[in-house]
Short mmCIF file of C-alpha atoms in Angstrom, two decimals:
data_model
loop_
_atom_site.label_atom_id
_atom_site.label_comp_id
_atom_site.label_asym_id
_atom_site.label_seq_id
_atom_site.Cartn_x
_atom_site.Cartn_y
_atom_site.Cartn_z
CA MET A 1 -43.77 24.48 0.62
CA LYS A 2 -43.70 27.81 -0.36
CA ASN A 3 -41.12 28.60 2.52
CA ASN A 4 -39.02 26.05 1.08
CA VAL A 5 -39.23 27.34 -2.54
CA ILE A 6 -38.01 30.79 -1.23
CA ILE A 7 -35.10 29.15 0.71
CA ALA A 8 -34.17 27.44 -2.63
CA LEU A 9 -34.42 30.67 -4.89
CA LEU A 10 -32.33 32.37 -2.29
CA ALA A 11 -29.95 29.70 -1.77
CA GLY A 12 -29.69 29.83 -5.65
CA LEU A 13 -28.97 33.50 -5.99
CA LEU A 14 -26.47 32.99 -3.33
CA MET A 15 -24.59 30.71 -5.37
CA SER A 16 -24.73 32.67 -8.60
CA SER A 17 -23.54 35.85 -6.49
CA CYS A 18 -20.57 33.89 -5.35
CA ALA A 19 -19.90 31.96 -8.78
CA LYS A 20 -19.78 35.53 -10.29
CA GLU A 21 -17.62 37.06 -7.50
CA PHE A 22 -15.13 34.26 -7.93
CA ASN A 23 -14.96 34.15 -11.70
CA GLN A 24 -14.30 38.43 -11.43
CA VAL A 25 -11.27 37.46 -8.74
CA TYR A 26 -10.05 35.07 -11.31
CA LYS A 27 -10.21 37.28 -14.18
CA THR A 28 -8.23 39.94 -12.11
CA SER A 29 -4.68 41.24 -12.43
CA ASP A 30 -4.36 42.36 -9.27
CA TYR A 31 -2.58 39.30 -7.73
CA ASP A 32 -2.23 40.39 -4.26
CA TYR A 33 -5.78 40.97 -4.28
CA LYS A 34 -6.16 37.54 -5.76
CA TYR A 35 -3.66 35.78 -3.40
CA GLU A 36 -5.80 37.26 -0.70
CA TYR A 37 -9.02 35.87 -1.66
CA ALA A 38 -7.26 32.54 -2.53
CA LYS A 39 -6.52 32.25 1.19
CA GLU A 40 -10.00 33.17 2.33
CA CYS A 41 -11.37 30.12 0.05
CA PHE A 42 -9.08 27.90 1.80
CA ALA A 43 -9.87 29.18 5.17
CA ALA A 44 -13.53 28.55 4.24
CA GLY A 45 -12.81 25.26 3.08
CA LYS A 46 -13.22 25.82 -0.67
CA TYR A 47 -10.29 24.16 -1.72
CA ASN A 48 -10.99 23.66 -5.57
CA ARG A 49 -11.36 27.56 -5.94
CA ALA A 50 -8.11 28.00 -3.86
CA VAL A 51 -6.05 25.66 -6.24
CA ALA A 52 -7.46 27.35 -9.13
CA LEU A 53 -6.42 30.63 -7.86
CA LEU A 54 -3.19 29.58 -6.46
CA GLN A 55 -2.28 27.72 -9.65
CA ASP A 56 -2.99 30.69 -11.82
CA ILE A 57 -0.49 32.66 -9.44
CA VAL A 58 2.11 30.61 -7.98
CA THR A 59 4.57 31.26 -10.85
CA ILE A 60 3.98 34.98 -10.61
CA MET A 61 4.44 35.02 -6.74
CA LYS A 62 8.01 33.63 -7.19
CA GLY A 63 10.60 36.15 -5.72
CA THR A 64 8.19 37.93 -3.46
CA ASP A 65 7.46 37.48 0.44
CA ASN A 66 4.55 35.21 -0.16
CA ALA A 67 5.91 32.57 -2.56
CA GLU A 68 6.84 30.23 0.12
CA GLU A 69 3.66 30.42 1.66
CA CYS A 70 1.49 30.42 -1.73
CA LEU A 71 3.23 27.12 -2.81
CA TYR A 72 2.81 25.38 0.03
CA MET A 73 -1.16 26.69 0.46
CA LEU A 74 -1.40 25.52 -3.16
CA ALA A 75 0.02 21.83 -2.02
CA MET A 76 -2.43 21.76 1.05
CA SER A 77 -5.17 23.08 -1.10
CA ALA A 78 -4.67 20.19 -3.52
CA TYR A 79 -4.50 17.64 -0.63
CA CYS A 80 -7.46 18.78 1.07
CA ALA A 81 -9.65 18.60 -2.43
CA MET A 82 -8.29 14.76 -2.45
CA ASP A 83 -6.37 15.49 -5.40
CA TYR A 84 -3.33 13.42 -3.88
CA GLU A 85 -1.53 12.90 -6.97
CA THR A 86 -1.28 16.59 -7.59
CA ALA A 87 -0.81 17.33 -3.97
CA SER A 88 2.20 15.19 -3.85
CA GLN A 89 3.94 16.89 -6.93
CA TYR A 90 3.47 20.30 -5.31
CA PHE A 91 4.84 19.17 -1.82
CA LYS A 92 8.02 17.75 -3.65
CA LYS A 93 8.09 20.98 -5.37
CA TYR A 94 7.94 22.88 -2.33
CA TYR A 95 10.67 20.80 -0.33
CA SER A 96 13.04 20.88 -3.17
CA THR A 97 12.53 24.77 -3.62
CA TYR A 98 12.69 25.37 0.18
CA PRO A 99 14.53 22.52 2.17
CA HIS A 100 14.91 24.77 4.78
CA GLY A 101 11.65 26.60 4.45
CA VAL A 102 9.12 27.37 7.34
CA TYR A 103 7.02 24.41 6.10
CA ALA A 104 9.57 22.23 4.93
CA GLU A 105 9.11 19.31 7.42
CA MET A 106 5.40 19.52 6.67
CA ALA A 107 5.68 19.21 3.07
CA SER A 108 8.15 16.16 3.52
CA PHE A 109 5.68 14.33 5.33
CA TYR A 110 2.63 15.25 3.20
CA VAL A 111 4.72 13.90 0.08
CA GLY A 112 4.48 10.41 1.70
CA GLN A 113 0.77 11.15 3.18
CA SER A 114 -0.32 12.04 -0.24
CA LEU A 115 0.86 9.14 -1.73
CA TYR A 116 -0.52 6.92 0.80
CA MET A 117 -3.86 8.18 0.26
CA SER A 118 -3.73 7.09 -3.06
CA THR A 119 -2.24 3.65 -2.44
CA PRO A 120 -4.44 1.07 -4.41
CA GLU A 121 -6.18 -2.01 -2.71
CA PRO A 122 -3.86 -4.96 -2.15
CA ARG A 123 -5.04 -6.91 -5.19
CA LEU A 124 -3.70 -4.64 -7.43
CA ASP A 125 -0.40 -3.21 -8.76
CA GLN A 126 1.48 -1.77 -5.36
CA SER A 127 3.94 0.42 -6.80
CA PRO A 128 2.06 3.72 -5.42
CA THR A 129 2.66 1.70 -2.16
CA MET A 130 6.32 1.52 -2.89
CA SER A 131 6.44 5.06 -3.52
CA ALA A 132 4.57 6.20 -0.47
CA ILE A 133 7.15 3.94 1.69
CA ALA A 134 10.01 5.46 0.18
CA ALA A 135 8.65 8.97 0.85
CA PHE A 136 7.97 8.45 4.23
CA GLN A 137 11.27 6.63 5.27
CA GLU A 138 12.96 9.82 3.33
CA TYR A 139 10.98 12.01 5.69
CA LEU A 140 12.08 9.96 8.89
CA ASP A 141 15.87 10.16 7.55
CA LEU A 142 15.65 14.05 6.69
CA PHE A 143 13.87 14.56 10.03
CA PRO A 144 15.02 11.91 12.85
CA ASN A 145 13.13 14.08 15.36
CA ALA A 146 10.21 14.94 13.63
CA GLN A 147 6.93 15.90 15.21
CA LEU A 148 4.83 13.57 13.14
CA LYS A 149 7.90 10.69 13.52
CA GLU A 150 5.05 8.37 15.12
CA GLN A 151 2.31 8.89 12.57
CA ALA A 152 5.16 8.25 9.66
CA HIS A 153 6.00 5.04 11.67
CA MET A 154 2.22 3.74 11.96
CA ARG A 155 1.84 4.52 8.26
CA LEU A 156 4.95 2.29 7.11
CA PHE A 157 3.65 -0.43 9.02
CA GLU A 158 0.00 -0.17 7.34
CA LEU A 159 2.03 0.31 3.77
CA GLN A 160 3.97 -3.06 4.60
CA ASP A 161 0.80 -4.64 5.45
CA LYS A 162 -0.67 -3.81 2.39
CA LEU A 163 2.50 -5.54 0.59
CA VAL A 164 2.03 -8.43 2.34
CA GLN A 165 -1.64 -8.68 1.57
CA LYS A 166 -0.65 -8.53 -2.04
CA GLU A 167 1.87 -10.97 -1.61
CA LEU A 168 -0.46 -13.24 0.21
CA HIS A 169 -3.28 -12.63 -2.60
CA SER A 170 -0.87 -13.77 -5.11
CA ALA A 171 0.69 -16.82 -3.05
CA LYS A 172 -3.27 -17.96 -2.32
CA LEU A 173 -4.09 -17.18 -6.18
CA TYR A 174 -1.30 -19.67 -7.30
CA TYR A 175 -2.21 -22.38 -4.83
CA ASP A 176 -5.97 -22.22 -5.81
CA LEU A 177 -5.14 -22.64 -9.67
CA GLY A 178 -3.18 -25.74 -8.52
CA SER A 179 -2.81 -28.06 -11.33
CA TYR A 180 -4.03 -25.64 -13.99
CA PHE A 181 -1.18 -25.09 -16.56
CA GLY A 182 -3.01 -22.78 -18.66
CA ASN A 183 -1.16 -19.80 -16.95
CA CYS A 184 2.13 -21.62 -16.80
CA THR A 185 3.93 -20.29 -20.18
CA ASN A 186 7.19 -19.91 -18.78
CA GLY A 187 7.45 -23.52 -17.39
CA GLY A 188 6.93 -24.70 -13.66
CA ASN A 189 3.45 -24.88 -12.25
CA ASN A 190 1.26 -23.03 -9.95
CA TYR A 191 2.31 -24.81 -6.63
CA GLU A 192 5.92 -24.21 -7.26
CA ALA A 193 5.05 -20.69 -7.96
CA CYS A 194 2.86 -20.77 -4.84
CA ILE A 195 5.95 -21.96 -2.67
CA ILE A 196 8.47 -19.47 -4.14
CA THR A 197 5.88 -16.40 -3.69
CA ALA A 198 5.22 -17.50 -0.09
CA GLN A 199 8.90 -18.05 1.22
CA ASN A 200 10.02 -14.91 -0.59
CA ALA A 201 7.39 -13.28 1.58
CA ILE A 202 8.23 -14.75 4.76
CA LYS A 203 11.93 -13.57 4.33
CA ASP A 204 10.94 -10.08 3.27
CA PHE A 205 8.54 -9.76 6.14
CA PRO A 206 9.77 -11.97 9.01
CA TYR A 207 7.52 -10.39 11.67
CA SER A 208 4.46 -10.15 9.62
CA GLU A 209 1.08 -11.22 11.34
CA LYS A 210 0.45 -13.36 8.22
CA ARG A 211 3.49 -15.34 8.61
CA GLU A 212 1.92 -18.46 9.69
CA GLU A 213 -0.48 -18.17 6.56
CA PHE A 214 2.47 -18.10 4.11
CA ALA A 215 3.91 -21.28 6.14
CA LEU A 216 0.82 -23.02 5.82
CA LEU A 217 0.70 -22.24 1.99
CA VAL A 218 3.81 -23.45 1.86
CA MET A 219 3.31 -26.67 3.37
CA LYS A 220 -0.06 -27.52 1.65
CA SER A 221 1.47 -26.54 -2.01
CA LYS A 222 4.82 -29.12 -0.99
CA PHE A 223 2.16 -31.53 -0.21
CA GLU A 224 -0.03 -31.06 -3.50
CA LEU A 225 2.95 -31.00 -5.50
CA ALA A 226 4.35 -34.42 -4.23
CA GLU A 227 1.24 -36.04 -4.90
CA ARG A 228 0.93 -34.84 -8.20
CA SER A 229 4.68 -35.57 -9.09
CA VAL A 230 6.18 -38.20 -11.80
CA GLU A 231 7.29 -41.20 -10.09
CA ALA A 232 10.94 -39.91 -10.63
CA ARG A 233 10.73 -37.06 -8.21
CA LYS A 234 7.77 -38.25 -6.00
CA LEU A 235 9.93 -39.69 -3.09
CA ASP A 236 12.19 -36.66 -3.20
CA ARG A 237 9.10 -34.50 -2.91
CA PHE A 238 7.10 -36.27 -0.15
CA ARG A 239 10.45 -36.17 1.59
CA ASP A 240 10.53 -32.27 1.27
CA ALA A 241 6.78 -32.14 2.00
CA GLU A 242 7.14 -34.22 5.32
CA ASP A 243 10.12 -32.01 6.81
CA GLU A 244 8.29 -28.77 5.93
CA CYS A 245 5.27 -30.30 7.87
CA TYR A 246 7.68 -30.87 10.97
CA GLY A 247 8.90 -27.54 10.31
CA PHE A 248 5.26 -25.97 10.46
CA LEU A 249 4.57 -27.92 13.59
CA ASN A 250 7.89 -26.70 15.20
CA GLU A 251 7.15 -23.39 14.67
CA TYR A 252 3.52 -23.21 15.40
CA PRO A 253 2.72 -26.05 17.80
CA ASP A 254 -0.51 -24.67 18.53
CA SER A 255 -1.85 -24.10 15.29
CA GLU A 256 -5.27 -24.83 14.40
CA TYR A 257 -3.86 -26.39 11.23
CA ARG A 258 -1.78 -28.87 13.54
CA LYS A 259 -4.24 -31.93 12.72
CA LEU A 260 -3.68 -31.14 8.96
CA ALA A 261 0.11 -31.28 9.28
CA GLU A 262 -0.07 -34.64 10.71
CA LYS A 263 -2.22 -35.87 8.40
CA TYR A 264 0.06 -34.82 5.70
CA ILE A 265 2.95 -36.44 7.66
CA ALA A 266 1.12 -39.86 7.79
CA SER A 267 0.62 -39.80 3.92
CA CYS A 268 3.99 -38.67 3.34
CA LYS A 269 5.34 -41.58 5.59
CA LYS A 270 3.34 -44.13 3.85
CA VAL A 271 5.81 -43.24 0.53
CA THR A 272 9.12 -42.59 2.37
CA GLU A 273 8.86 -45.71 4.56
CA LYS A 274 7.83 -47.99 1.85
CA ALA A 275 10.78 -46.83 -0.19
CA GLU A 276 12.96 -47.57 2.94
CA ASP A 277 11.58 -50.86 3.21
CA ASN A 278 12.03 -51.63 -0.30
CA ASP A 279 15.68 -50.45 0.23
CA VAL A 280 16.30 -52.80 2.92
CA ILE A 281 15.00 -55.79 0.76
CA THR A 282 17.02 -54.82 -2.04
CA ASN A 283 20.21 -54.47 -0.33
#
């Protein structure tokens, strides 16, 4: 117990001493010394301290031999400190200032990487995801033979998957809301919204692993829409739902939802065949 107390006291003294030393360096007007100390902080993994020091001198370093390295190290320090939004801005600033600089390629990559690290979960607004995709695409356009080309491609696939998940969540939400009209302030209904959302996703992401899930939602929504239609529209919508079911079976013959599609087809035929029989009698 006594030894633990002594260790704690020594640790406290050491931390106090380090903080005092940092404050002295931060207040000094010897910018070269401050820059070297910032480099030591970065090398030691003390990224927040490196950021504080580098932010204080980055403008002063303009026009010097250390200007380029200072700005890049500031961006990388912010990234390592997990302040990704700030890091992306500094990486952008570096590339715009030094497009042919020593760290230009890495800075361009880390613009996208910083944005990637700050993208939200799929349920939330995906504007940051779109920004990250644009940044990685720009990186690949600027550096077609980039050393991190494969990693950039992998990030693009991951980000696109996040957009797919967002659309799938939206489509499922519309389907689950079903006949609830409280959110349909602009007309239409939730099943129609689900169909449009899912069909757009299939069009925008034709090779997505979630394609079958979108197709399933379209099929289910069209059937539910037909079931709930007014008489004047019921026949056309059942025919549309039946065609959709056949299309689903043609594209996914081994789907686990095959029996559901066949059940829908049988239900649709009761309506469509009855209408055809009535036409025959009438004629």
